[in-house]
């Protein structure tokens, strides 16, 4: 495969290197033609699984376990290399995983049961942000995907692509042999419609990239199209890999992006598995799509050859963390891709289970609704941060034995844009000054015509352990400030519904279901750089309408030197700690556990069971 050098374009000479330290892979042709769909392929490179005796392929469909287990503005057309900054505190490795013995030849067959922690609100990737890398990554095929180390954006449904010398026009060509699950071929009109829906979706990163370059699309033929942009931009493939655009037929992709399509009839993709059944609150069932034609390159993260060895994947909704662990230990489920750190030592001691710790993590956030009183007033938001003990918050979220660190850098301390400026407001070296926090909150309440008797509505999903635990401590913070708190007992799907529909609405006292507004909610995201920080978005979670952060982001994109970019990053972090649009609790790596009868390769490039098999 031919790899492109970084484009030294007017807009992005440095961002292209340092934002996520990505190298884009640009192929002149996609891969060698293979006449058979879903061919048997060589085993993936060995990875972290313990060697055990062969086990039966899969148990019968499980019931849930009942018992819990214990460029400058003017510059040269091309730049071959640019020095990149190094992380400030690279303390958390990308993948920690056990050693592996021989796996043998890959085998087809069996049903793999995957423990999911939450009921997906929909299987539509556009109208919500939940499970896009998990469910969507099996059923839909993106244009680009990350490699194993999240260091390279690889073409997946794209066979060839190029960028014009002035950096304002891409040409994309689909790879050969792709069909949708309904048997129709994947063509240009589908790709264009999918891209347009991505740009208008609920994904804040997609919206920010779309607004930045204002793309237009022109079909060349049934497989090729051109995308013009309002300005030079060399990172389109990176951000499409980062925030997936998943191919669908045009008739479905034409669904307005803020509306979910009909799950029962329109969940049609072109990936290695196809949807069979979605039972809300219970499971999502997928089966191997025999018409899928993999790429010829070896599997690499979420890219390369995606061979579906399993006949069937069932994601079983098991909200309780201890019940997930019980299912793993008894063999009723084979893999859990998000496990509470409280169970790390128990799982590591089990000879039938392998445990992998994977990064970079997605920092947990407490996000304020800045359209609702009193947190439309920055003094109220500042008061919550002032009253928070970050160690207690992270311990409540992930457990004392989990792989987490305190992290006050808004672009993550293990990333290239980390800075320590203003983090004293996070770490509080002088301790918590609760009286000062209460006084500041009292000012905000008075300014907004409210009192301490007015109720605050806190949303924290009861079926996602780190949100549930973090929400419990958030309630303590608010009550320590003298506030009355309503935390409805709702799952993640309901939180998503509530927060999406509750902007600019009054908060209903005592509310137990969506319909009114909200004040704050727990989530997580991946803020690697200013463009990918959803907290800067004007639309995400009711948005942050701040012209200063918008201008700083634009200035950062065109800054001619790393030093100037770093200075702008400092300004952004100072602004975030002054305005407190959200609070980043810390940084945590993902804990994954799987049974050793599976040959499985943990990857930081995204969770995908393609390429895994039963020994």
Coordinates of C-alpha atoms in Angstrom, one line a residue:
X1 CA 0.0 0.0 0.0
X2 CA 1.3 3.4 -0.9
X3 CA 1.2 5.8 2.0
X4 CA 0.8 9.6 1.6
X5 CA 3.0 12.2 3.1
X6 CA 1.4 14.9 5.3
X7 CA -0.1 17.6 3.1
X8 CA 1.6 21.0 3.9
X9 CA -1.6 22.9 3.2
X10 CA -2.5 26.4 4.1
X11 CA -4.7 25.2 6.9
X12 CA -3.1 22.2 8.5
X13 CA 0.7 21.8 8.3
X14 CA 1.0 20.9 12.0
X15 CA -2.4 19.8 13.1
X16 CA -2.1 16.9 10.6
X17 CA 0.8 15.6 12.6
X18 CA 0.1 16.4 16.2
X19 CA -3.6 16.3 16.8
X20 CA -3.7 12.6 17.0
X21 CA -0.3 11.7 15.5
X22 CA -2.0 10.0 12.6
X23 CA -0.4 8.9 9.3
X24 CA -3.0 8.6 6.6
X25 CA -2.8 5.6 4.4
X26 CA -3.7 6.6 0.8
X27 CA -4.0 3.6 -1.6
X28 CA -3.7 3.9 -5.4
X29 CA -5.7 0.7 -5.5
X30 CA -7.6 -1.0 -2.8
X31 CA -6.6 -4.6 -2.8
X32 CA -6.2 -7.7 -4.9
X33 CA -9.5 -9.1 -6.2
X34 CA -10.8 -12.1 -4.4
X35 CA -13.5 -14.1 -6.0
X36 CA -15.0 -15.7 -2.9
X37 CA -16.8 -13.8 -0.2
X38 CA -15.7 -14.4 3.4
X39 CA -12.6 -16.5 2.6
X40 CA -10.8 -18.4 5.3
X41 CA -7.8 -16.2 6.2
X42 CA -4.6 -16.7 8.1
X43 CA -4.9 -16.3 11.8
X44 CA -4.4 -12.8 13.1
X45 CA -1.1 -12.0 14.7
X46 CA -0.9 -13.5 18.2
X47 CA -2.1 -11.4 21.0
X48 CA -3.1 -11.5 24.6
X49 CA -4.9 -14.8 25.3
X50 CA -3.8 -17.6 27.6
X51 CA -3.3 -21.0 26.0
X52 CA -6.0 -23.5 27.1
X53 CA -7.4 -26.8 25.9
X54 CA -10.0 -26.6 23.2
X55 CA -13.5 -25.8 24.5
X56 CA -16.9 -26.2 23.0
X57 CA -17.8 -23.6 20.5
X58 CA -20.6 -21.9 22.4
X59 CA -23.3 -22.5 25.0
X60 CA -26.9 -22.2 24.3
X61 CA -28.5 -18.7 24.5
X62 CA -27.9 -17.6 28.0
X63 CA -30.3 -16.4 30.6
X64 CA -28.8 -13.7 32.6
X65 CA -26.9 -15.0 35.6
X66 CA -28.9 -14.5 38.8
X67 CA -26.0 -14.7 41.3
X68 CA -23.3 -12.0 41.2
X69 CA -19.7 -13.2 41.4
X70 CA -17.5 -12.2 44.3
X71 CA 1.0 25.7 8.3
X72 CA 1.5 29.2 8.3
X73 CA -1.2 31.0 6.3
X74 CA 1.2 31.1 3.3
X75 CA 3.5 28.1 3.0
X76 CA 4.9 25.5 0.7
X77 CA 2.5 23.1 -1.1
X78 CA 3.8 20.1 0.7
X79 CA 5.7 19.3 3.9
X80 CA 7.4 16.0 4.2
X81 CA 7.9 15.9 8.0
X82 CA 7.2 18.1 10.9
X83 CA 8.4 17.6 14.5
X84 CA 5.6 16.6 16.8
X85 CA 5.2 17.3 20.5
X86 CA 5.4 14.5 23.0
X87 CA 2.9 13.7 25.7
X88 CA 3.3 15.5 28.9
X89 CA 2.6 12.5 31.1
X90 CA 2.5 9.2 29.0
X91 CA 1.8 7.1 32.1
X92 CA -1.0 5.0 30.7
X93 CA 0.1 2.4 28.1
X94 CA -2.0 1.8 25.0
X95 CA -2.7 -1.9 25.7
X96 CA -1.9 -4.0 28.7
X97 CA -2.7 -7.7 28.0
X98 CA -1.5 -11.1 29.1
X99 CA 0.8 -13.3 27.1
X100 CA -0.6 -15.7 24.6
X101 CA 0.2 -19.3 23.6
X102 CA -0.4 -20.9 20.2
X103 CA -3.9 -20.3 18.9
X104 CA -4.0 -22.9 16.0
X105 CA -5.8 -22.3 12.7
X106 CA -8.9 -20.1 12.6
X107 CA -12.2 -21.9 12.7
X108 CA -15.6 -20.9 11.4
X109 CA -18.7 -21.6 13.5
X110 CA -20.4 -20.9 16.8
X111 CA -22.3 -18.2 18.5
X112 CA -20.4 -15.7 20.6
X113 CA -22.3 -14.0 23.5
X114 CA -21.1 -10.5 24.2
X115 CA -22.2 -8.8 27.4
X116 CA -23.3 -5.2 26.7
X117 CA -23.7 -2.9 29.7
X118 CA -26.6 -0.9 28.2
X119 CA -29.7 -1.1 26.1
X120 CA -29.0 0.8 22.9
X121 CA -31.6 3.5 22.3
X122 CA -31.5 2.6 18.6
X123 CA -29.4 0.7 16.1
X124 CA -29.2 3.9 14.0
X125 CA -25.6 5.2 14.1
X126 CA -26.6 8.8 13.2
X127 CA -29.4 9.8 15.6
X128 CA -27.4 8.9 18.8
X129 CA -23.8 8.3 19.8
X130 CA -24.2 5.1 21.8
X131 CA -22.5 1.8 20.7
X132 CA -21.3 3.2 17.4
X133 CA -17.9 1.4 17.6
X134 CA -19.5 -1.8 18.9
X135 CA -22.7 -2.6 17.1
X136 CA -22.2 -0.4 14.1
X137 CA -18.6 -1.6 13.6
X138 CA -19.9 -5.1 12.9
X139 CA -22.9 -4.3 10.7
X140 CA -21.9 -1.1 8.9
X141 CA -18.7 -0.4 6.9
X142 CA -17.1 3.0 7.4
X143 CA -15.1 4.9 4.8
X144 CA -12.0 4.9 7.1
X145 CA -11.1 3.1 10.3
X146 CA -8.2 3.2 12.8
X147 CA -5.4 0.7 13.0
X148 CA -4.6 -1.3 16.1
X149 CA -2.8 1.6 17.8
X150 CA -5.2 4.4 16.8
X151 CA -2.2 5.9 15.0
X152 CA -3.3 5.6 11.3
X153 CA -6.5 6.1 9.5
X154 CA -6.9 3.2 7.0
X155 CA -9.3 3.1 4.1
X156 CA -11.9 0.4 4.5
X157 CA -14.8 0.9 2.1
X158 CA -12.6 3.2 0.1
X159 CA -10.4 1.7 -2.6
X160 CA -8.5 4.8 -3.7
X161 CA -8.5 8.4 -2.7
X162 CA -6.5 11.6 -3.4
X163 CA -6.3 15.2 -2.4
X164 CA -5.8 18.1 -4.8
X165 CA -2.5 20.1 -4.7
X166 CA -4.3 23.1 -3.1
X167 CA -6.0 20.8 -0.5
X168 CA -9.5 21.8 -1.4
X169 CA -10.8 18.7 -3.3
X170 CA -10.8 15.0 -2.5
X171 CA -11.5 12.3 -5.0
X172 CA -12.8 9.0 -3.5
X173 CA -13.4 5.7 -5.2
X174 CA -15.2 2.8 -3.6
X175 CA -13.4 -0.6 -3.5
X176 CA -14.8 -3.4 -5.7
X177 CA -17.2 -6.1 -4.6
X178 CA -19.2 -4.3 -1.9
X179 CA -22.9 -5.1 -1.5
X180 CA -25.5 -4.2 1.1
X181 CA -27.2 -6.8 3.1
X182 CA -30.3 -6.5 0.9
X183 CA -28.2 -7.6 -2.1
X184 CA -27.9 -4.2 -3.8
X185 CA -24.4 -2.9 -4.8
X186 CA -22.7 -0.1 -2.8
X187 CA -22.5 2.9 -5.2
X188 CA -21.6 6.5 -5.2
X189 CA -25.0 7.8 -4.5
X190 CA -25.1 5.8 -1.3
X191 CA -21.7 7.1 -0.2
X192 CA -22.6 10.7 -0.8
X193 CA -26.0 10.4 1.0
X194 CA -24.2 8.7 3.9
X195 CA -21.6 11.4 4.1
X196 CA -24.3 14.1 4.1
X197 CA -26.1 12.4 6.9
X198 CA -22.9 12.1 8.9
X199 CA -22.3 15.8 8.6
X200 CA -25.8 16.5 10.0
X201 CA -25.7 13.8 12.7
X202 CA -25.7 14.0 16.4
X203 CA -21.9 13.6 16.4
X204 CA -20.4 16.9 17.4
X205 CA -17.1 16.2 15.7
X206 CA -18.8 15.5 12.4
X207 CA -20.7 18.8 12.7
X208 CA -17.6 20.8 13.5
X209 CA -15.6 19.3 10.6
X210 CA -18.6 19.9 8.3
X211 CA -19.1 23.5 9.4
X212 CA -15.3 24.1 9.0
X213 CA -15.0 23.0 5.4
X214 CA -18.6 23.1 4.0
X215 CA -18.2 20.2 1.6
X216 CA -20.0 19.8 -1.7
X217 CA -20.2 16.5 -3.6
X218 CA -20.2 15.6 -7.3
X219 CA -20.6 12.1 -8.6
X220 CA -18.2 11.0 -11.3
X221 CA -19.5 7.5 -11.9
X222 CA -21.1 4.7 -10.0
X223 CA -18.0 4.3 -7.8
X224 CA -16.2 7.6 -7.8
X225 CA -17.1 11.1 -6.5
X226 CA -15.4 14.4 -5.8
X227 CA -15.8 16.4 -2.6
X228 CA -15.0 20.1 -2.8
X229 CA -14.2 22.1 0.3
X230 CA -14.3 25.8 1.2
X231 CA -10.7 25.7 2.4
X232 CA -7.7 23.5 2.6
X233 CA -8.1 20.5 4.9
X234 CA -5.9 17.4 5.0
X235 CA -7.6 15.5 7.8
X236 CA -11.0 14.5 6.5
X237 CA -10.1 10.7 6.6
X238 CA -8.8 11.0 10.2
X239 CA -12.0 12.6 11.5
X240 CA -14.2 10.2 9.6
X241 CA -12.3 7.3 11.2
X242 CA -12.5 9.1 14.6
X243 CA -16.3 9.6 14.4
X244 CA -17.5 6.9 12.0
X245 CA -19.6 7.5 8.9
X246 CA -21.2 4.1 8.3
X247 CA -22.4 3.3 4.7
X248 CA -26.1 2.7 4.1
X249 CA -28.3 2.6 1.0
X250 CA -29.3 6.1 -0.2
X251 CA -33.0 5.5 0.5
X252 CA -32.1 5.0 4.2
X253 CA -29.3 7.5 4.4
X254 CA -31.7 10.2 3.2
X255 CA -33.5 9.9 6.6
X256 CA -33.1 13.3 8.4
X257 CA -30.0 12.8 10.6
X258 CA -31.8 13.9 13.8
X259 CA -34.4 11.2 13.2
X260 CA -33.8 7.5 13.8
X261 CA -34.6 5.2 11.0
X262 CA -36.9 2.2 11.4
X263 CA -34.8 -0.4 13.2
X264 CA -36.9 -3.3 12.2
X265 CA -36.8 -2.7 8.5
X266 CA -33.9 -0.2 7.7
X267 CA -30.9 -1.5 9.7
X268 CA -29.1 -2.4 6.5
X269 CA -25.3 -2.0 6.1
X270 CA -22.5 -3.6 4.1
X271 CA -20.4 -5.0 6.9
X272 CA -19.4 -8.5 7.8
X273 CA -22.4 -9.1 9.9
X274 CA -26.1 -8.3 9.3
X275 CA -28.8 -7.4 11.8
X276 CA -31.3 -10.2 12.6
X277 CA -33.1 -9.0 15.6
X278 CA -33.1 -6.3 18.2
X279 CA -35.1 -6.9 21.4
X280 CA -34.9 -3.6 23.3
X281 CA -33.7 -4.2 26.8
X282 CA -32.6 -7.8 26.1
X283 CA -30.3 -8.4 23.1
X284 CA -29.1 -7.5 19.6
X285 CA -28.6 -10.4 17.2
X286 CA -26.3 -10.4 14.2
X287 CA -25.4 -13.2 11.7
X288 CA -22.5 -13.6 9.3
X289 CA -23.2 -11.8 6.0
X290 CA -21.9 -14.3 3.4
X291 CA -21.9 -11.6 0.7
X292 CA -19.2 -9.6 2.4
X293 CA -15.9 -9.3 0.6
X294 CA -13.0 -8.5 3.0
X295 CA -10.0 -6.5 2.1
X296 CA -6.8 -8.4 1.3
X297 CA -4.6 -6.7 4.0
X298 CA -4.3 -8.3 7.4
X299 CA -6.7 -7.2 10.0
X300 CA -5.3 -4.2 11.8
X301 CA -7.5 -2.6 14.5
X302 CA -10.8 -1.8 12.9
X303 CA -9.2 -1.9 9.4
X304 CA -7.9 -4.5 7.1
X305 CA -9.5 -7.9 6.4
X306 CA -12.6 -8.4 8.6
X307 CA -13.3 -12.1 8.6
X308 CA -16.4 -13.2 10.3
X309 CA -15.6 -16.6 11.8
X310 CA -18.5 -16.6 14.2
X311 CA -21.8 -17.7 12.7
X312 CA -23.6 -15.4 15.0
X313 CA -23.0 -12.6 17.5
X314 CA -25.5 -11.9 20.3
X315 CA -25.0 -8.8 22.4
X316 CA -26.9 -9.5 25.6
X317 CA -27.9 -6.5 27.7
X318 CA -26.5 -7.1 31.2
X319 CA -26.5 -3.8 33.0
X320 CA -25.2 -5.0 36.4
X321 CA -21.4 -5.1 36.5
X322 CA -21.2 -8.1 38.9
X323 CA -23.7 -10.1 36.8
X324 CA -21.5 -9.5 33.8
X325 CA -18.6 -11.0 35.7
X326 CA -20.7 -13.9 36.9
X327 CA -21.7 -14.6 33.3
X328 CA -18.0 -14.5 32.2
X329 CA -16.9 -16.9 34.9
X330 CA -19.6 -19.4 34.3
X331 CA -19.2 -19.3 30.5
X332 CA -22.7 -17.9 29.8
X333 CA -21.1 -15.0 28.0
X334 CA -17.7 -15.0 26.3
X335 CA -16.7 -11.4 26.3
X336 CA -17.4 -8.1 28.1
X337 CA -15.8 -5.1 26.4
X338 CA -16.4 -2.7 29.4
X339 CA -15.8 -4.1 32.9
X340 CA -15.7 -2.4 36.2
X341 CA -12.2 -2.0 37.8
X342 CA -13.6 -3.4 41.0
X343 CA -13.5 -6.9 39.4
X344 CA -10.0 -6.6 37.8
X345 CA -8.2 -8.8 40.4
X346 CA -10.9 -11.4 40.5
X347 CA -10.9 -11.8 36.7
X348 CA -7.1 -11.8 36.5
X349 CA -7.0 -14.7 39.0
X350 CA -9.4 -16.8 36.9
X351 CA -7.4 -19.2 34.7
X352 CA -10.3 -19.3 32.2
X353 CA -10.4 -15.6 31.6
X354 CA -8.0 -13.1 30.0
X355 CA -8.1 -9.4 30.9
X356 CA -6.9 -6.6 28.7
X357 CA -6.5 -2.9 29.7
X358 CA -6.9 -0.7 26.6
X359 CA -6.3 2.9 25.9
X360 CA -6.4 5.7 25.1
X361 CA -9.3 6.1 27.4
X362 CA -12.5 8.2 27.2
X363 CA -12.5 10.6 30.1
X364 CA -15.7 10.7 32.1
X365 CA -17.5 14.1 32.0
X366 CA -20.1 15.9 34.0
X367 CA -21.8 18.1 31.4
X368 CA -23.9 21.1 32.4
X369 CA -27.0 22.2 30.5
X370 CA -26.0 25.8 29.9
X371 CA -29.5 26.6 28.6
X372 CA -31.2 25.9 32.0
X373 CA -31.0 27.8 35.2
X374 CA -28.9 28.0 37.4
X375 CA -26.1 26.5 35.3
X376 CA -26.5 28.9 32.5
X377 CA -24.6 31.1 35.0
X378 CA -20.9 30.2 35.1
X379 CA -20.7 31.0 38.9
X380 CA -22.9 27.9 39.6
X381 CA -20.8 25.7 37.4
X382 CA -17.6 27.1 39.1
X383 CA -19.1 26.3 42.5
X384 CA -19.6 22.6 41.6
X385 CA -16.0 22.3 40.5
X386 CA -14.8 24.1 43.6
X387 CA -16.6 21.6 45.9
X388 CA -15.4 18.5 44.1
X389 CA -12.8 16.1 45.4
X390 CA -11.5 14.6 42.2
X391 CA -10.0 11.5 43.8
X392 CA -13.3 10.6 45.4
X393 CA -15.1 11.3 42.2
X394 CA -12.9 8.9 40.1
X395 CA -12.9 6.3 42.9
X396 CA -16.7 6.4 43.0
X397 CA -16.8 6.1 39.2
X398 CA -14.3 3.4 38.5
X399 CA -13.3 1.8 41.8
X400 CA -10.1 1.9 43.8
X401 CA -8.3 -0.8 41.8
X402 CA -9.1 0.5 38.3
X403 CA -6.6 1.9 35.8
X404 CA -7.4 5.5 36.2
X405 CA -5.4 8.7 36.9
X406 CA -6.3 12.2 38.0
X407 CA -6.1 14.3 34.8
X408 CA -6.8 18.0 34.7
X409 CA -5.6 18.5 31.1
X410 CA -8.6 19.0 28.8
X411 CA -6.9 17.2 26.0
X412 CA -5.7 14.3 28.2
X413 CA -2.4 14.0 29.9
X414 CA -1.2 11.1 27.7
X415 CA -1.9 13.1 24.5
X416 CA 0.2 15.5 22.5
X417 CA -1.7 18.7 23.5
X418 CA -1.7 18.3 27.3
X419 CA -0.9 21.3 29.4
X420 CA -0.9 22.0 33.1
X421 CA -2.1 25.6 33.0
X422 CA -5.1 26.3 35.3
X423 CA -5.1 22.7 36.6
X424 CA -4.8 24.0 40.2
X425 CA -8.6 24.5 39.9
X426 CA -8.8 20.7 39.2
X427 CA -6.3 19.4 41.7
X428 CA -7.0 22.0 44.5
X429 CA -3.6 21.8 46.2
X430 CA -4.9 24.0 49.0
X431 CA -7.9 21.8 49.6
X432 CA -11.6 22.3 49.1
X433 CA -13.1 25.6 50.2
X434 CA -16.7 24.7 50.6
X435 CA -17.8 28.0 52.2
X436 CA -16.4 29.9 49.2
X437 CA -18.2 27.5 46.8
X438 CA -21.5 27.9 48.7
X439 CA -21.1 31.7 48.5
X440 CA -20.4 31.6 44.8
X441 CA -23.4 29.4 44.2
X442 CA -25.6 31.7 46.3
X443 CA -24.6 34.6 44.0
X444 CA -25.6 32.6 40.9
X445 CA -28.9 31.6 42.4
X446 CA -29.8 35.1 43.3
X447 CA -28.8 36.4 39.9
X448 CA -31.0 33.8 38.2
X449 CA -34.0 34.4 40.5
X450 CA -33.7 31.0 42.2
X451 CA -33.1 29.8 45.8
X452 CA -31.6 26.7 47.4
X453 CA -35.1 25.3 47.6
X454 CA -35.2 24.9 43.8
X455 CA -34.5 21.4 42.7
X456 CA -31.6 20.3 40.5
X457 CA -32.2 17.5 38.0
X458 CA -29.1 15.2 37.7
X459 CA -29.0 12.5 35.0
X460 CA -26.7 9.5 35.6
X461 CA -27.4 6.2 34.0
X462 CA -28.1 3.4 36.5
X463 CA -26.9 0.7 34.1
X464 CA -23.4 2.0 33.4
X465 CA -21.2 1.5 36.4
X466 CA -19.0 4.5 36.0
X467 CA -21.9 6.9 35.4
X468 CA -23.9 5.4 38.2
X469 CA -21.0 5.6 40.7
X470 CA -20.0 9.0 39.5
X471 CA -23.6 10.2 39.7
X472 CA -23.7 9.1 43.4
X473 CA -20.8 11.3 44.2
X474 CA -22.1 14.2 42.1
X475 CA -25.2 14.1 44.3
X476 CA -23.1 14.3 47.4
X477 CA -21.3 17.4 46.0
X478 CA -24.6 19.1 45.2
X479 CA -26.1 18.3 48.6
X480 CA -22.9 19.5 50.3
X481 CA -23.5 22.9 48.6
X482 CA -27.0 22.9 50.0
X483 CA -28.9 22.0 46.9
X484 CA -31.9 19.8 46.5
X485 CA -31.3 17.0 44.0
X486 CA -33.6 14.9 41.9
X487 CA -31.8 12.0 40.3
X488 CA -34.3 9.9 38.4
X489 CA -33.7 6.1 38.3
X490 CA -33.1 5.8 34.5
X491 CA -30.9 3.9 32.1
X492 CA -28.6 5.3 29.5
X493 CA -31.1 5.1 26.6
X494 CA -33.5 7.3 28.7
X495 CA -30.7 9.7 29.6
X496 CA -29.9 10.1 25.9
X497 CA -33.6 10.7 25.1
X498 CA -33.9 13.2 28.0
X499 CA -30.8 15.2 27.3
X500 CA -31.5 15.5 23.5
X501 CA -35.0 16.7 23.9
X502 CA -34.5 18.8 27.1
X503 CA -32.7 21.8 25.8
X504 CA -34.2 25.2 26.5
X505 CA -36.9 23.6 28.6
X506 CA -37.8 24.3 32.2
X507 CA -36.9 21.6 34.7
X508 CA -39.9 19.8 36.1
X509 CA -39.6 19.3 39.9
X510 CA -39.8 15.6 40.8
X511 CA -39.6 14.5 37.2
X512 CA -39.1 10.7 36.7
X513 CA -39.2 10.6 32.9
X514 CA -38.3 12.7 29.9
X515 CA -40.5 15.6 29.0
X516 CA -38.9 18.6 30.6
X517 CA -35.4 20.0 31.0
X518 CA -32.3 18.9 32.9
X519 CA -29.4 20.5 34.6
X520 CA -26.5 18.1 34.3
X521 CA -25.6 14.6 33.2
X522 CA -22.8 12.1 33.2
X523 CA -21.1 10.8 30.0
X524 CA -17.7 10.3 28.5
X525 CA -15.9 11.4 25.3
X526 CA -12.5 11.5 23.6
X527 CA -11.1 15.1 23.7
X528 CA -7.8 14.6 21.9
X529 CA -7.6 18.0 20.3
X530 CA -9.8 21.1 19.9
X531 CA -11.6 19.9 16.8
X532 CA -12.5 16.5 18.5
X533 CA -13.5 18.0 21.9
X534 CA -17.3 17.6 21.9
X535 CA -17.4 20.0 24.9
X536 CA -16.5 22.9 22.6
X537 CA -19.5 22.2 20.3
X538 CA -22.4 24.6 19.9
X539 CA -24.9 21.6 19.6
X540 CA -23.6 18.7 21.7
X541 CA -25.6 18.3 24.9
X542 CA -27.5 21.6 24.4
X543 CA -24.2 23.2 23.3
X544 CA -21.7 25.8 24.5
X545 CA -22.3 29.1 22.8
X546 CA -18.9 30.7 23.2
X547 CA -17.5 32.8 20.4
X548 CA -14.1 32.9 22.1
X549 CA -13.6 29.1 22.0
X550 CA -14.7 29.1 18.4
X551 CA -12.1 31.7 17.5
X552 CA -9.3 30.0 19.4
X553 CA -10.0 26.7 17.6
X554 CA -9.9 28.5 14.2
X555 CA -6.6 30.2 15.2
X556 CA -5.2 26.9 16.3
X557 CA -5.9 25.3 13.0
X558 CA -3.9 27.9 11.1
X559 CA -1.1 28.6 13.6
X560 CA 2.3 28.3 11.8
X561 CA 4.3 26.7 14.6
X562 CA 3.8 24.2 17.4
X563 CA 4.8 26.8 19.9
X564 CA 2.0 29.1 18.8
X565 CA -0.5 26.2 18.8
X566 CA 0.6 25.3 22.3
X567 CA 0.0 28.9 23.4
X568 CA -3.5 28.7 22.0
X569 CA -4.1 25.4 23.8
X570 CA -3.2 27.1 27.0
X571 CA -5.7 29.9 26.3
X572 CA -8.4 27.3 25.7
X573 CA -7.7 25.5 28.9
X574 CA -7.7 28.8 30.9
X575 CA -11.1 29.5 29.3
X576 CA -12.5 26.1 30.1
X577 CA -11.5 26.4 33.8
X578 CA -13.0 29.9 33.9
X579 CA -16.3 29.1 32.1
X580 CA -16.6 25.4 33.3
X581 CA -18.9 24.2 30.4
X582 CA -18.2 20.7 31.7
X583 CA -16.0 19.0 34.3
X584 CA -13.6 16.3 33.2
X585 CA -13.3 13.9 36.1
X586 CA -10.0 12.3 35.1
X587 CA -8.7 9.7 32.7
X588 CA -9.4 6.0 32.7
X589 CA -8.4 3.1 30.5
X590 CA -11.0 0.5 29.3
X591 CA -11.0 -2.9 31.0
X592 CA -12.0 -5.8 28.8
X593 CA -12.3 -9.5 29.7
X594 CA -12.9 -12.5 27.6
X595 CA -12.9 -16.3 28.0
X596 CA -9.9 -18.2 26.8
X597 CA -11.8 -20.5 24.4
X598 CA -11.8 -17.5 22.2
X599 CA -8.9 -16.5 20.0
X600 CA -9.3 -12.8 20.2
X601 CA -7.0 -9.8 19.6
X602 CA -7.7 -6.8 21.9
X603 CA -7.2 -3.5 20.0
X604 CA -7.1 0.2 20.8
X605 CA -8.4 0.8 17.3
X606 CA -12.0 -0.2 18.2
X607 CA -13.9 -3.1 19.5
X608 CA -14.7 -5.7 16.8
X609 CA -15.2 -9.4 16.9
X610 CA -14.3 -9.9 13.2
X611 CA -11.1 -12.0 13.1
X612 CA -11.9 -13.8 16.4
X613 CA -12.9 -17.4 16.6
X614 CA -13.5 -20.3 19.0
X615 CA -10.4 -22.5 19.3

